[in-house]
Short mmCIF file of C-alpha atoms and ligand atoms in Angstrom, two decimals:
data_model
loop_
_atom_site.label_atom_id
_atom_site.label_comp_id
_atom_site.label_asym_id
_atom_site.label_seq_id
_atom_site.Cartn_x
_atom_site.Cartn_y
_atom_site.Cartn_z
CA MET A 1 48.22 -24.15 -42.77
CA GLU A 2 45.47 -25.42 -45.02
CA THR A 3 44.84 -21.90 -46.27
CA ALA A 4 48.58 -21.30 -46.65
CA LYS A 5 48.91 -24.49 -48.78
CA LYS A 6 46.08 -23.34 -51.08
CA GLU A 7 47.66 -19.89 -51.46
CA GLN A 8 51.09 -21.42 -52.12
CA ARG A 9 49.78 -23.22 -55.13
CA VAL A 10 48.55 -19.97 -56.44
CA LEU A 11 51.77 -18.08 -55.47
CA ASP A 12 54.43 -20.47 -56.59
CA PRO A 13 54.32 -24.31 -56.78
CA ARG A 14 58.14 -24.50 -56.57
CA ILE A 15 57.98 -23.59 -52.91
CA ASP A 16 58.22 -26.37 -50.49
CA MET A 17 55.79 -25.36 -47.77
CA ASP A 18 57.44 -27.59 -45.18
CA ARG A 19 60.68 -25.76 -45.37
CA LEU A 20 59.59 -22.12 -45.32
CA PRO A 21 61.80 -19.52 -43.72
CA ARG A 22 60.18 -18.62 -40.39
CA HIS A 23 61.60 -15.05 -40.40
CA ILE A 24 62.36 -13.05 -43.55
CA ALA A 25 64.09 -9.64 -43.41
CA ILE A 26 64.11 -7.29 -46.33
CA ILE A 27 66.41 -4.31 -47.10
CA MET A 28 64.11 -2.36 -49.42
CA ASP A 29 66.46 -0.55 -51.68
CA GLY A 30 66.44 1.28 -54.95
CA ASN A 31 63.60 3.73 -54.80
CA GLY A 32 65.90 6.60 -55.88
CA ARG A 33 67.34 4.69 -58.88
CA TRP A 34 63.89 3.66 -59.90
CA ALA A 35 62.77 7.21 -59.90
CA ALA A 36 65.90 8.41 -61.75
CA ARG A 37 65.36 5.88 -64.53
CA LEU A 38 61.81 7.08 -65.09
CA GLY A 39 62.72 10.79 -64.82
CA LYS A 40 60.59 11.09 -61.60
CA THR A 41 61.51 12.68 -58.20
CA ARG A 42 63.06 10.67 -55.33
CA ALA A 43 59.85 11.37 -53.48
CA GLN A 44 57.84 9.65 -56.20
CA GLY A 45 60.21 6.76 -56.01
CA HIS A 46 59.56 6.35 -52.25
CA GLU A 47 55.79 6.75 -52.89
CA ALA A 48 56.05 3.91 -55.43
CA GLY A 49 57.92 1.77 -52.81
CA ALA A 50 54.81 1.56 -50.65
CA ARG A 51 53.23 -0.93 -53.10
CA GLY A 52 56.29 -3.35 -52.41
CA VAL A 53 55.60 -3.20 -48.70
CA ARG A 54 52.03 -4.12 -49.19
CA LEU A 55 52.91 -6.97 -51.48
CA ALA A 56 55.62 -8.27 -49.23
CA ILE A 57 53.38 -8.43 -46.21
CA GLU A 58 50.50 -9.98 -48.15
CA ALA A 59 52.70 -12.68 -49.73
CA CYS A 60 54.37 -13.56 -46.35
CA ARG A 61 50.92 -13.74 -44.68
CA GLU A 62 49.43 -15.95 -47.56
CA LEU A 63 52.44 -18.31 -47.34
CA GLY A 64 52.41 -18.58 -43.62
CA VAL A 65 55.78 -16.94 -42.61
CA ASP A 66 55.88 -16.07 -38.99
CA ALA A 67 57.81 -12.79 -39.07
CA LEU A 68 58.71 -10.21 -41.67
CA SER A 69 61.25 -7.44 -40.79
CA LEU A 70 61.36 -4.44 -43.10
CA TYR A 71 64.12 -1.89 -43.13
CA ALA A 72 62.37 1.44 -43.70
CA PHE A 73 64.76 4.02 -42.33
CA SER A 74 68.38 3.57 -40.98
CA THR A 75 70.25 5.56 -38.28
CA GLU A 76 72.46 6.62 -41.24
CA ASN A 77 69.52 7.87 -43.46
CA TRP A 78 69.44 11.09 -41.46
CA ARG A 79 72.34 12.09 -43.60
CA ARG A 80 69.91 12.61 -46.50
CA SER A 81 68.40 16.04 -47.17
CA ALA A 82 65.78 17.34 -44.68
CA THR A 83 63.34 17.35 -47.62
CA GLU A 84 63.82 13.69 -48.36
CA VAL A 85 63.76 12.79 -44.67
CA ASN A 86 60.47 14.70 -44.18
CA THR A 87 59.00 13.01 -47.25
CA LEU A 88 59.89 9.52 -45.93
CA PHE A 89 58.19 10.14 -42.60
CA ARG A 90 55.17 11.79 -44.26
CA LEU A 91 54.80 8.70 -46.54
CA MET A 92 55.13 6.39 -43.46
CA SER A 93 52.25 8.14 -41.79
CA LYS A 94 50.22 7.99 -45.03
CA TYR A 95 50.96 4.33 -45.36
CA ILE A 96 49.87 3.55 -41.80
CA HIS A 97 46.56 5.30 -42.30
CA LYS A 98 45.93 3.73 -45.57
CA GLU A 99 46.83 0.12 -44.71
CA ILE A 100 46.01 -0.28 -41.02
CA ASP A 101 42.57 -1.66 -41.51
CA GLU A 102 43.76 -4.32 -43.87
CA ILE A 103 46.61 -5.22 -41.66
CA ASP A 104 44.45 -5.53 -38.71
CA LYS A 105 41.74 -7.45 -40.55
CA HIS A 106 44.44 -10.13 -41.39
CA ARG A 107 45.40 -10.23 -37.66
CA ILE A 108 48.99 -8.97 -38.37
CA ARG A 109 50.85 -7.59 -35.37
CA VAL A 110 52.99 -4.52 -36.14
CA ARG A 111 56.17 -4.11 -34.11
CA PHE A 112 58.84 -1.40 -34.06
CA MET A 113 62.53 -1.88 -34.08
CA GLY A 114 64.81 1.19 -33.61
CA ARG A 115 65.28 4.22 -31.50
CA TRP A 116 62.20 6.27 -30.62
CA GLU A 117 64.35 9.30 -29.69
CA GLY A 118 64.73 11.66 -32.62
CA LEU A 119 61.59 10.53 -34.55
CA PRO A 120 59.17 13.26 -35.52
CA ALA A 121 56.28 13.61 -33.13
CA ARG A 122 53.77 12.74 -35.85
CA ALA A 123 55.58 9.52 -36.70
CA VAL A 124 55.73 8.50 -33.03
CA LYS A 125 51.98 9.01 -32.69
CA ASP A 126 51.09 7.09 -35.85
CA LEU A 127 53.37 4.24 -35.07
CA ARG A 128 52.22 3.94 -31.52
CA TYR A 129 48.61 3.87 -32.74
CA CYS A 130 49.53 1.09 -35.26
CA ILE A 131 51.36 -0.93 -32.66
CA GLU A 132 48.69 -0.55 -29.98
CA ARG A 133 45.83 -1.42 -32.36
CA THR A 134 47.48 -4.60 -33.59
CA GLN A 135 49.15 -5.76 -30.44
CA ASN A 136 46.90 -8.75 -29.89
CA ASN A 137 47.02 -10.04 -33.49
CA ARG A 138 48.90 -13.29 -33.95
CA ALA A 139 48.75 -14.36 -37.55
CA MET A 140 52.09 -12.81 -38.50
CA ASP A 141 54.49 -10.19 -37.19
CA ALA A 142 55.53 -7.27 -39.45
CA ILE A 143 58.51 -5.59 -37.76
CA VAL A 144 59.39 -2.19 -39.12
CA ALA A 145 62.82 -0.95 -38.64
CA ILE A 146 62.76 2.80 -38.35
CA ASN A 147 65.69 4.97 -37.04
CA TYR A 148 67.19 1.52 -36.87
CA GLY A 149 70.94 0.61 -36.86
CA GLY A 150 72.40 -2.76 -36.00
CA ARG A 151 75.23 -1.19 -34.10
CA ALA A 152 72.93 1.19 -32.26
CA GLU A 153 70.86 -1.87 -31.21
CA LEU A 154 73.92 -3.73 -29.86
CA ALA A 155 75.12 -0.53 -28.19
CA ASP A 156 71.66 -0.15 -26.47
CA ALA A 157 71.77 -3.80 -25.36
CA ALA A 158 75.28 -3.40 -23.96
CA ARG A 159 74.22 -0.34 -22.08
CA ALA A 160 71.19 -2.09 -20.57
CA ILE A 161 73.44 -5.00 -19.45
CA ALA A 162 75.90 -2.49 -17.91
CA ASP A 163 73.05 -0.75 -16.07
CA ASP A 164 72.02 -4.13 -14.56
CA ALA A 165 75.53 -5.03 -13.64
CA ALA A 166 76.11 -1.62 -11.99
CA ALA A 167 72.96 -1.95 -10.05
CA GLY A 168 73.99 -5.46 -8.81
CA ARG A 169 71.31 -7.32 -10.73
CA LEU A 170 73.74 -9.39 -12.62
CA ARG A 171 77.41 -10.42 -12.54
CA PRO A 172 79.73 -9.67 -15.51
CA GLN A 173 80.60 -13.39 -15.69
CA ASP A 174 76.91 -14.13 -16.33
CA VAL A 175 76.84 -12.18 -19.65
CA ASP A 176 76.30 -14.65 -22.47
CA GLU A 177 74.65 -14.68 -25.97
CA GLN A 178 71.16 -15.28 -24.58
CA MET A 179 71.43 -12.25 -22.29
CA ILE A 180 72.36 -10.01 -25.29
CA ALA A 181 69.60 -11.48 -27.41
CA ARG A 182 67.05 -10.86 -24.70
CA ARG A 183 67.93 -7.07 -24.86
CA LEU A 184 67.56 -6.60 -28.46
CA TYR A 185 64.64 -4.26 -29.65
CA VAL A 186 62.39 -7.21 -30.53
CA PRO A 187 63.86 -10.11 -28.43
CA ASP A 188 61.28 -12.76 -28.90
CA HIS A 189 61.63 -13.73 -32.54
CA PRO A 190 63.45 -16.63 -34.21
CA GLU A 191 66.67 -15.42 -35.90
CA VAL A 192 66.44 -14.30 -39.52
CA ASP A 193 66.44 -17.22 -41.88
CA LEU A 194 66.28 -15.30 -45.23
CA LEU A 195 67.69 -11.84 -45.73
CA ILE A 196 66.61 -10.27 -49.01
CA ARG A 197 68.07 -7.04 -50.50
CA THR A 198 66.77 -5.45 -53.58
CA SER A 199 68.68 -3.29 -56.12
CA GLY A 200 71.63 -5.54 -56.54
CA GLU A 201 73.70 -4.02 -53.73
CA MET A 202 75.81 -6.66 -51.96
CA ARG A 203 75.92 -5.10 -48.56
CA ILE A 204 74.15 -5.23 -45.17
CA SER A 205 74.06 -1.52 -44.45
CA ASN A 206 73.84 -1.96 -40.67
CA PHE A 207 70.74 -4.13 -40.69
CA MET A 208 70.14 -6.71 -37.90
CA LEU A 209 73.80 -7.51 -37.45
CA TRP A 210 73.12 -9.84 -34.55
CA GLN A 211 70.07 -11.63 -35.97
CA ILE A 212 71.38 -12.38 -39.48
CA SER A 213 74.50 -14.29 -38.33
CA TYR A 214 73.38 -17.42 -40.09
CA ALA A 215 70.76 -16.01 -42.44
CA GLU A 216 70.88 -16.98 -46.12
CA ILE A 217 71.29 -13.85 -48.16
CA VAL A 218 69.49 -13.32 -51.43
CA VAL A 219 70.24 -10.24 -53.44
CA LEU A 220 67.69 -9.44 -56.18
CA PRO A 221 68.58 -7.29 -59.12
CA ILE A 222 65.21 -5.46 -59.14
CA LEU A 223 64.52 -1.99 -57.65
CA TRP A 224 62.30 -1.88 -54.62
CA PRO A 225 59.25 -0.30 -56.36
CA ASP A 226 59.28 -3.24 -58.79
CA PHE A 227 59.23 -5.81 -55.95
CA ASP A 228 56.29 -8.11 -56.15
CA LYS A 229 55.06 -11.42 -54.87
CA GLN A 230 56.89 -13.32 -57.62
CA ALA A 231 60.14 -11.67 -56.49
CA LEU A 232 59.55 -12.92 -52.90
CA CYS A 233 58.83 -16.43 -54.20
CA ASP A 234 61.96 -16.36 -56.28
CA ALA A 235 64.00 -15.45 -53.13
CA ILE A 236 62.33 -18.32 -51.12
CA VAL A 237 63.10 -20.80 -53.81
CA ALA A 238 66.81 -19.61 -53.86
CA TYR A 239 66.81 -19.99 -50.10
CA GLN A 240 65.41 -23.50 -50.27
CA GLY A 241 68.15 -24.47 -52.73
CA ARG A 242 70.83 -23.56 -50.18
CA SER A 243 72.53 -25.97 -47.84
CA ARG A 244 72.51 -24.45 -44.32
CA ARG A 245 75.28 -25.71 -42.26
CA PHE A 246 75.62 -23.53 -39.25
CA GLY A 247 79.33 -24.27 -39.04
CA GLY A 248 78.65 -28.02 -38.94
CA ARG A 249 78.31 -30.73 -41.57
CA PRO A 250 75.73 -30.20 -44.34
CA GLU A 251 73.10 -32.34 -42.66
CA THR A 252 73.46 -30.52 -39.30
CA LYS A 253 70.17 -28.84 -38.36
CA ARG A 254 70.28 -26.21 -35.78
CA LYS A 255 67.57 -26.16 -33.20
CA GLY A 256 64.63 -24.00 -34.31
CA ALA A 257 65.79 -23.59 -37.89
CA SER A 258 63.27 -24.47 -40.46
CA CYS A 259 65.38 -25.25 -43.40
C1 LIG B 1 65.44 2.83 -50.23
O1 LIG B 1 65.69 3.49 -51.46
C2 LIG B 1 64.62 3.66 -49.30
C3 LIG B 1 65.37 4.06 -48.19
C4 LIG B 1 66.66 3.88 -47.87
C5 LIG B 1 64.60 4.83 -47.17
P1 LIG B 1 66.80 4.54 -51.66
O2 LIG B 1 66.35 5.91 -51.45
O3 LIG B 1 68.01 4.05 -50.93
O4 LIG B 1 67.09 4.38 -53.27
P2 LIG B 1 68.48 4.36 -54.01
O5 LIG B 1 69.47 3.51 -53.26
O6 LIG B 1 68.98 5.82 -53.85
O7 LIG B 1 68.25 3.94 -55.31
C1 LIG B 2 69.62 0.72 -46.45
O1 LIG B 2 69.58 1.35 -47.74
C2 LIG B 2 68.52 1.36 -45.55
C3 LIG B 2 67.14 1.07 -45.92
C4 LIG B 2 66.74 0.29 -46.87
C5 LIG B 2 66.26 1.67 -45.02
P1 LIG B 2 70.61 2.64 -48.06
O2 LIG B 2 70.29 2.99 -49.39
O3 LIG B 2 70.40 3.63 -46.98
O4 LIG B 2 71.91 1.96 -47.95
P2 LIG B 2 73.33 2.22 -48.60
O5 LIG B 2 73.60 3.77 -48.31
O6 LIG B 2 73.25 2.02 -50.02
O7 LIG B 2 74.36 1.34 -47.90
MG1 LIG B 3 69.73 3.03 -51.31
#
């Protein structure tokens, strides 16, 4: 925490270090529009987006955030052209190889959220390598959502519960919220406190539907390739200015919530 406090002074003195979001999720949007504005290709836009990923991970680590979830590829993104999809997976592999040493050095654990089925073999290999290499790290979790859909995640959880019920391992009347939460792709994280979306779009696009039920949403006008540490700090400052109620009175504090 001492290091985090020192970093925070450098990052943004407006941030109250005692009320940090424990789990931040980001919908990284706007690579295509960024490229179009500069007369570049969509592929160049995605390439430029890699910098934002690095800065988001770095800033969260420096501040002392426990978990950062990043929406990299949705179950709906398969609707894009084969060329764009291939580019995205090629860039993911490139990113992993370029950044893995730095990520591991800072004791960051990389986790995966999504459906493995349907991913290109190369992406599976690189992701598995990254996950296995960092599995014992505990400084921060970076959870990458690839081939991820919030509805798919809930459908997969429902199927797992139905399998257990059919095999006699549980009774339908035992199904409750905790049981569903335990069957999500990454079950052992605090719920999302702060959800950030770039590019000004006011929508969720099927991201973490269960986990964001009481997240504070901050939509930034900037496009993802322009995202930097200051943008993250601005979002945290906005989050800290909110009054979280969880359905109760303003002073109600839900167990486990940090703000
Ligand atoms: C986000 O940028 C990257 C992914 C969804 C993979 P977009 O490619 O969606 O960029 P825009 O929304 O077209 O600007
Ligand atoms: C959401 O962005 C998905 C990711 C950031 C990976 P999209 O650009 O795919 O979302 P829509 O189509 O604008 O809703
Ligand atoms: Mg988009």
